[in-house]
Amino acid sequence: MKFWTRYPLWLGELFTGAKSFKANPIIGSERLNRYGLHAGRVWSAYWLSRLRMAWFAPGVPKADRAHFRQYGYVLKENYLPEQQFQALIQEIGAFEGEIRECCQGDTNTHRILLAPEVVDQLPMVKAVLEDSKLKRLFRYCAGHARLPICHIENVHNGSRDSVTERDPQKNLHVDTFQPTMKFWLYLEDVTDENGPFVFVPGSNHPHRERLKWEYQMSLRAKEHADRYTARGSFRVSQEEAERLGVSGPQPFRVKANTLLIANTFGVHARGNAEPGSSRLALWGMSRTNPFLPLPGLGFGYFNRLQYRVLQRMRRQEDARAAAKGGQSSWHVIEQRRI
């Protein structure tokens, strides 16, 4: 496709969550970013997100709202009653389903998609995800009525000895230019051994220092040596992380049955871990068009539809990869238990 025929598409992507400086010459334009294109997208996305969050404030505890806005995360220990939590663990441990794997560096991440037909087979999981208080908190933190796409996730650390490349998720980074919600309900203790989630509290704000950093990164992101940075997921040095939040990176060493919800516009990483260790959790994420002023539709149909769209996308990726004699980035494995 010729440049001039793709230009309207690239222009239209400015008003979506598109973030790649490499794939979109307008987003990656050094000249436009010198005039503040990227910094303007960051600032606008943040405040529109805050506007949408206000729709969901009723019914969410004031302390949770304040902590999430100020520091970028909510942490709830002993989240479920002990009996319910133990039943949840047993149910997940016994379940057999399609597992997809993603290999990054020496880390293999396994996920079971909690599509509606899967959740119907897991009554304990369904009870957790259908809790009205949790759904209100999800919607507030995401700033959108649509609920997150959820998985059972097991992160296997150091599982590929022949690979020398470092897991890119273990480098401090931001996911994208817009507020994005991810959550973990940990099903086992999280320690230094199996790699705690690391987060920089307060780095979720586009304050003066953050906007200055975003501006500087945007000028060189397109040609950056780190491919993730070039794609719009900026990598962050330890020194930069110290400046961008109220404190440096904080590892979340927590007990099983802890719920963590984080805004991954903030600086974060998957913590370093011992080879052979793993970390099991219910995991999910929510990301929407950052420039929508209204909170969208949260009807059950739309929540189910997003799973259908993802399943179709995965099958298409499988087919394209197979045609080239390879595997998709999230490929099905023979293993049936997480």
Short mmCIF file of C-alpha atoms in Angstrom, two decimals:
data_model
loop_
_atom_site.label_atom_id
_atom_site.label_comp_id
_atom_site.label_asym_id
_atom_site.label_seq_id
_atom_site.Cartn_x
_atom_site.Cartn_y
_atom_site.Cartn_z
CA MET A 1 0.00 0.00 0.00
CA LYS A 2 1.39 3.38 -1.02
CA PHE A 3 2.24 6.03 1.55
CA TRP A 4 -0.54 8.43 0.59
CA THR A 5 -3.21 5.71 0.83
CA ARG A 6 -2.07 4.76 4.36
CA TYR A 7 -1.84 8.32 5.60
CA PRO A 8 -5.54 8.60 6.64
CA LEU A 9 -5.15 5.39 8.67
CA TRP A 10 -2.05 6.70 10.44
CA LEU A 11 -3.80 9.99 11.11
CA GLY A 12 -6.85 8.23 12.50
CA GLU A 13 -4.66 6.22 14.88
CA LEU A 14 -3.73 9.42 16.68
CA PHE A 15 -7.18 9.29 18.26
CA THR A 16 -6.89 5.67 19.42
CA GLY A 17 -4.59 3.73 21.73
CA ALA A 18 -2.04 3.19 18.93
CA LYS A 19 1.40 3.74 20.41
CA SER A 20 4.10 2.45 18.05
CA PHE A 21 6.62 5.07 16.97
CA LYS A 22 8.02 2.55 14.51
CA ALA A 23 4.81 1.48 12.80
CA ASN A 24 3.17 4.91 12.52
CA PRO A 25 5.31 7.71 11.00
CA ILE A 26 3.00 10.39 12.40
CA ILE A 27 3.23 9.10 15.99
CA GLY A 28 6.97 8.64 15.44
CA SER A 29 7.58 12.01 13.78
CA GLU A 30 10.41 13.83 15.56
CA ARG A 31 9.21 17.15 14.17
CA LEU A 32 5.65 16.73 15.43
CA ASN A 33 6.86 15.44 18.78
CA ARG A 34 9.09 18.49 19.15
CA TYR A 35 5.86 20.48 18.92
CA GLY A 36 4.43 18.28 21.69
CA LEU A 37 2.35 15.65 19.85
CA HIS A 38 3.25 12.75 22.14
CA ALA A 39 3.23 14.79 25.35
CA GLY A 40 -0.18 16.14 24.37
CA ARG A 41 -1.53 12.63 23.84
CA VAL A 42 -0.20 11.60 27.27
CA TRP A 43 -1.76 14.59 29.04
CA SER A 44 -5.12 14.29 27.22
CA ALA A 45 -5.40 10.53 27.79
CA TYR A 46 -4.75 10.94 31.50
CA TRP A 47 -7.37 13.60 32.12
CA LEU A 48 -10.01 11.92 29.99
CA SER A 49 -9.38 8.78 32.01
CA ARG A 50 -9.92 10.74 35.22
CA LEU A 51 -13.18 12.05 33.78
CA ARG A 52 -14.40 8.52 33.04
CA MET A 53 -13.29 7.27 36.46
CA ALA A 54 -15.55 9.85 38.09
CA TRP A 55 -18.57 8.03 36.63
CA PHE A 56 -17.71 4.95 38.69
CA ALA A 57 -16.73 6.60 41.98
CA PRO A 58 -20.08 5.91 43.72
CA GLY A 59 -19.91 2.58 45.52
CA VAL A 60 -16.10 2.42 45.58
CA PRO A 61 -14.55 3.04 49.03
CA LYS A 62 -13.09 6.53 49.31
CA ALA A 63 -9.78 5.17 50.62
CA ASP A 64 -9.39 2.91 47.57
CA ARG A 65 -10.15 5.75 45.19
CA ALA A 66 -7.70 8.12 46.87
CA HIS A 67 -4.89 5.57 47.02
CA PHE A 68 -5.31 4.53 43.40
CA ARG A 69 -5.34 8.14 42.20
CA GLN A 70 -2.34 9.18 44.29
CA TYR A 71 -0.09 6.13 44.11
CA GLY A 72 -1.40 4.14 41.15
CA TYR A 73 -2.39 0.91 42.86
CA VAL A 74 -4.77 -0.73 45.33
CA LEU A 75 -3.65 -3.62 47.55
CA LYS A 76 -6.05 -5.81 49.53
CA GLU A 77 -4.59 -8.58 51.70
CA ASN A 78 -6.71 -11.57 52.82
CA TYR A 79 -9.09 -10.64 50.05
CA LEU A 80 -11.32 -13.73 50.15
CA PRO A 81 -12.62 -15.64 53.17
CA GLU A 82 -10.19 -18.51 53.83
CA GLN A 83 -12.66 -21.26 53.03
CA GLN A 84 -13.60 -19.65 49.71
CA PHE A 85 -9.94 -19.07 48.84
CA GLN A 86 -8.99 -22.70 49.47
CA ALA A 87 -11.92 -23.88 47.35
CA LEU A 88 -10.77 -21.53 44.57
CA ILE A 89 -7.25 -22.98 44.63
CA GLN A 90 -8.55 -26.55 44.51
CA GLU A 91 -10.85 -25.76 41.61
CA ILE A 92 -8.11 -24.12 39.55
CA GLY A 93 -5.60 -26.86 40.36
CA ALA A 94 -7.99 -29.56 39.10
CA PHE A 95 -9.14 -27.74 35.97
CA GLU A 96 -7.99 -28.87 32.54
CA GLY A 97 -8.27 -26.44 29.64
CA GLU A 98 -6.52 -24.88 26.67
CA ILE A 99 -3.26 -23.27 27.77
CA ARG A 100 -1.42 -20.73 25.70
CA GLU A 101 2.23 -19.93 26.24
CA CYS A 102 4.33 -16.85 25.56
CA CYS A 103 8.14 -17.11 25.68
CA GLN A 104 10.09 -13.96 26.53
CA GLY A 105 13.75 -14.30 27.34
CA ASP A 106 14.08 -17.18 29.80
CA THR A 107 10.48 -16.81 31.04
CA ASN A 108 7.48 -18.83 29.89
CA THR A 109 4.07 -17.40 30.76
CA HIS A 110 1.10 -19.78 30.68
CA ARG A 111 -2.48 -18.52 30.54
CA ILE A 112 -5.96 -20.02 30.42
CA LEU A 113 -8.44 -17.55 28.98
CA LEU A 114 -11.45 -17.21 31.26
CA ALA A 115 -13.95 -16.93 28.43
CA PRO A 116 -17.64 -17.26 29.41
CA GLU A 117 -17.80 -20.97 28.51
CA VAL A 118 -14.73 -21.64 30.68
CA VAL A 119 -15.99 -19.64 33.65
CA ASP A 120 -19.24 -21.62 33.55
CA GLN A 121 -17.13 -24.70 34.40
CA LEU A 122 -15.46 -22.91 37.33
CA PRO A 123 -18.11 -21.82 39.84
CA MET A 124 -15.58 -20.56 42.41
CA VAL A 125 -13.81 -18.42 39.81
CA LYS A 126 -17.17 -17.15 38.61
CA ALA A 127 -18.17 -16.17 42.14
CA VAL A 128 -14.99 -14.10 42.51
CA LEU A 129 -15.28 -12.33 39.16
CA GLU A 130 -19.02 -11.71 39.47
CA ASP A 131 -18.74 -10.00 42.86
CA SER A 132 -20.40 -6.60 42.53
CA LYS A 133 -17.87 -4.79 44.74
CA LEU A 134 -14.96 -6.11 42.70
CA LYS A 135 -16.63 -5.17 39.43
CA ARG A 136 -17.18 -1.61 40.67
CA LEU A 137 -13.52 -1.40 41.65
CA PHE A 138 -12.41 -2.79 38.28
CA ARG A 139 -14.53 -0.25 36.42
CA TYR A 140 -13.30 2.63 38.53
CA CYS A 141 -9.62 1.74 38.14
CA ALA A 142 -10.02 1.09 34.40
CA GLY A 143 -12.19 4.15 33.81
CA HIS A 144 -14.45 2.05 31.62
CA ALA A 145 -17.69 0.12 32.00
CA ARG A 146 -16.35 -2.92 30.17
CA LEU A 147 -14.82 -5.45 32.55
CA PRO A 148 -11.23 -6.68 32.15
CA ILE A 149 -10.28 -9.73 30.10
CA CYS A 150 -9.32 -12.34 32.68
CA HIS A 151 -7.01 -15.36 32.71
CA ILE A 152 -5.51 -17.90 35.02
CA GLU A 153 -1.81 -17.10 34.74
CA ASN A 154 1.33 -18.98 35.76
CA VAL A 155 4.69 -17.30 35.20
CA HIS A 156 7.56 -19.81 34.93
CA ASN A 157 10.93 -18.18 35.61
CA GLY A 158 14.23 -19.36 34.14
CA SER A 159 12.51 -22.16 32.27
CA ARG A 160 14.70 -21.96 29.16
CA ASP A 161 18.37 -22.50 30.01
CA SER A 162 19.65 -22.06 26.44
CA VAL A 163 18.27 -18.53 26.15
CA THR A 164 20.62 -15.69 27.10
CA GLU A 165 18.23 -12.81 26.40
CA ARG A 166 16.76 -11.21 29.50
CA ASP A 167 13.01 -11.31 29.97
CA PRO A 168 12.00 -7.80 28.75
CA GLN A 169 9.19 -7.66 31.31
CA LYS A 170 11.84 -7.67 34.05
CA ASN A 171 13.15 -4.30 32.88
CA LEU A 172 11.40 -1.26 34.36
CA HIS A 173 8.94 0.12 31.83
CA VAL A 174 5.55 1.69 31.17
CA ASP A 175 3.03 -0.27 29.11
CA THR A 176 1.80 2.64 27.02
CA PHE A 177 1.08 6.37 27.01
CA GLN A 178 -2.39 5.96 28.56
CA PRO A 179 -3.73 4.76 31.92
CA THR A 180 -4.18 0.98 31.80
CA MET A 181 -5.48 -1.32 34.52
CA LYS A 182 -4.09 -4.76 35.39
CA PHE A 183 -4.94 -6.94 38.35
CA TRP A 184 -3.58 -10.00 40.13
CA LEU A 185 -5.32 -12.15 42.73
CA TYR A 186 -2.33 -14.14 43.93
CA LEU A 187 -3.00 -17.82 44.57
CA GLU A 188 0.33 -18.41 46.29
CA ASP A 189 2.84 -16.38 48.27
CA VAL A 190 4.92 -13.92 46.24
CA THR A 191 8.53 -13.62 47.37
CA ASP A 192 11.90 -12.59 45.99
CA GLU A 193 12.27 -16.20 44.88
CA ASN A 194 9.36 -16.24 42.42
CA GLY A 195 9.51 -12.62 41.28
CA PRO A 196 7.30 -9.98 42.91
CA PHE A 197 5.57 -7.32 40.85
CA VAL A 198 7.62 -4.12 41.07
CA PHE A 199 5.97 -0.70 40.92
CA VAL A 200 7.03 2.92 41.37
CA PRO A 201 4.32 4.56 43.53
CA GLY A 202 3.18 7.93 42.22
CA SER A 203 4.60 7.38 38.73
CA ASN A 204 1.03 7.21 37.40
CA HIS A 205 0.73 11.02 37.09
CA PRO A 206 1.72 13.14 34.06
CA HIS A 207 3.39 15.66 36.34
CA ARG A 208 6.03 18.08 35.10
CA GLU A 209 8.94 15.64 35.44
CA ARG A 210 6.97 12.82 33.79
CA LEU A 211 5.87 14.98 30.85
CA LYS A 212 9.43 16.20 30.38
CA TRP A 213 10.64 12.60 30.29
CA GLU A 214 7.86 11.56 27.89
CA TYR A 215 8.74 14.49 25.63
CA GLN A 216 12.45 13.58 25.55
CA MET A 217 11.71 9.90 24.93
CA SER A 218 9.36 10.73 22.07
CA LEU A 219 12.14 12.52 20.17
CA ARG A 220 14.27 9.39 19.93
CA ALA A 221 11.82 6.51 20.37
CA LYS A 222 11.40 5.72 16.66
CA GLU A 223 15.08 4.85 16.22
CA HIS A 224 15.65 3.54 19.74
CA ALA A 225 17.78 0.41 20.05
CA ASP A 226 15.21 -1.19 22.36
CA ARG A 227 12.39 -2.54 20.18
CA TYR A 228 9.81 -2.24 22.95
CA THR A 229 10.59 1.45 23.38
CA ALA A 230 10.28 1.91 19.60
CA ARG A 231 6.84 0.29 19.83
CA GLY A 232 5.71 2.74 22.50
CA SER A 233 6.35 0.79 25.69
CA PHE A 234 9.19 2.93 27.04
CA ARG A 235 11.91 1.25 29.09
CA VAL A 236 12.96 3.16 32.21
CA SER A 237 16.35 3.32 33.92
CA GLN A 238 16.71 2.99 37.67
CA GLU A 239 17.74 6.66 37.89
CA GLU A 240 14.71 7.77 35.86
CA ALA A 241 12.39 5.64 38.00
CA GLU A 242 13.61 7.43 41.12
CA ARG A 243 12.57 10.76 39.59
CA LEU A 244 9.20 9.72 38.21
CA GLY A 245 7.49 8.63 41.43
CA VAL A 246 7.28 9.51 45.12
CA SER A 247 9.79 6.76 45.86
CA GLY A 248 11.88 4.26 43.98
CA PRO A 249 10.69 0.87 42.67
CA GLN A 250 8.77 -1.08 45.31
CA PRO A 251 8.53 -4.91 45.14
CA PHE A 252 5.18 -6.33 46.24
CA ARG A 253 6.14 -9.31 48.39
CA VAL A 254 2.69 -10.46 49.46
CA LYS A 255 0.90 -13.46 50.87
CA ALA A 256 -1.43 -15.67 48.88
CA ASN A 257 -4.98 -14.31 48.72
CA THR A 258 -3.80 -10.75 48.04
CA LEU A 259 -5.54 -8.64 45.40
CA LEU A 260 -3.39 -6.09 43.59
CA ILE A 261 -4.77 -3.63 41.02
CA ALA A 262 -2.26 -1.34 39.29
CA ASN A 263 -2.24 1.43 36.70
CA THR A 264 0.50 0.25 34.34
CA PHE A 265 0.93 3.71 32.87
CA GLY A 266 3.03 3.86 36.02
CA VAL A 267 6.59 2.52 35.99
CA HIS A 268 6.67 -1.19 36.78
CA ALA A 269 8.33 -4.51 36.02
CA ARG A 270 8.15 -8.23 36.65
CA GLY A 271 10.62 -8.79 39.49
CA ASN A 272 13.78 -10.86 39.17
CA ALA A 273 13.29 -14.47 40.26
CA GLU A 274 15.07 -17.73 40.89
CA PRO A 275 15.23 -20.14 37.93
CA GLY A 276 12.63 -22.87 38.22
CA SER A 277 10.22 -20.81 40.32
CA SER A 278 6.68 -19.89 39.31
CA ARG A 279 3.91 -17.49 40.31
CA LEU A 280 0.22 -18.40 40.00
CA ALA A 281 -2.61 -15.86 39.95
CA LEU A 282 -5.92 -14.83 38.53
CA TRP A 283 -4.84 -12.07 36.16
CA GLY A 284 -6.60 -9.58 33.95
CA MET A 285 -6.23 -6.31 32.13
CA SER A 286 -8.41 -3.54 30.75
CA ARG A 287 -7.43 -1.05 28.07
CA THR A 288 -9.73 1.11 26.01
CA ASN A 289 -9.59 4.00 23.54
CA PRO A 290 -8.01 6.69 25.75
CA PHE A 291 -9.75 9.57 24.01
CA LEU A 292 -13.33 8.56 24.77
CA PRO A 293 -14.97 11.10 27.10
CA LEU A 294 -17.74 8.67 28.09
CA PRO A 295 -17.28 5.41 30.03
CA GLY A 296 -18.66 3.10 27.36
CA LEU A 297 -21.10 0.22 27.68
CA GLY A 298 -20.76 -2.52 30.28
CA PHE A 299 -23.58 -4.81 29.17
CA GLY A 300 -22.90 -8.54 29.39
CA TYR A 301 -22.94 -8.79 25.60
CA PHE A 302 -19.95 -6.46 25.24
CA ASN A 303 -18.06 -8.21 28.03
CA ARG A 304 -18.56 -11.54 26.25
CA LEU A 305 -17.79 -10.08 22.83
CA GLN A 306 -14.28 -9.02 23.82
CA TYR A 307 -13.44 -12.68 24.53
CA ARG A 308 -14.75 -13.72 21.13
CA VAL A 309 -12.66 -11.04 19.45
CA LEU A 310 -9.52 -12.15 21.31
CA GLN A 311 -10.14 -15.83 20.52
CA ARG A 312 -10.58 -15.05 16.84
CA MET A 313 -7.44 -12.91 16.81
CA ARG A 314 -5.43 -15.73 18.44
CA ARG A 315 -6.65 -18.24 15.84
CA GLN A 316 -5.69 -15.88 13.02
CA GLU A 317 -2.23 -15.41 14.54
CA ASP A 318 -1.88 -19.19 14.81
CA ALA A 319 -2.77 -19.62 11.14
CA ARG A 320 -0.35 -16.92 9.96
CA ALA A 321 2.48 -18.36 12.02
CA ALA A 322 1.77 -21.92 10.88
CA ALA A 323 1.84 -20.79 7.24
CA LYS A 324 5.40 -19.61 7.87
CA GLY A 325 6.36 -22.80 9.69
CA GLY A 326 6.45 -21.22 13.15
CA GLN A 327 4.39 -20.52 16.25
CA SER A 328 2.38 -17.46 17.22
CA SER A 329 3.59 -15.36 20.14
CA TRP A 330 0.77 -16.84 22.26
CA HIS A 331 0.61 -20.45 21.07
CA VAL A 332 -1.32 -23.45 22.35
CA ILE A 333 0.71 -26.06 24.23
CA GLU A 334 -0.11 -29.71 24.95
CA GLN A 335 -0.16 -29.17 28.71
CA ARG A 336 -3.74 -29.10 30.03
CA ARG A 337 -3.24 -28.04 33.65
CA ILE A 338 -1.87 -24.71 34.69
#
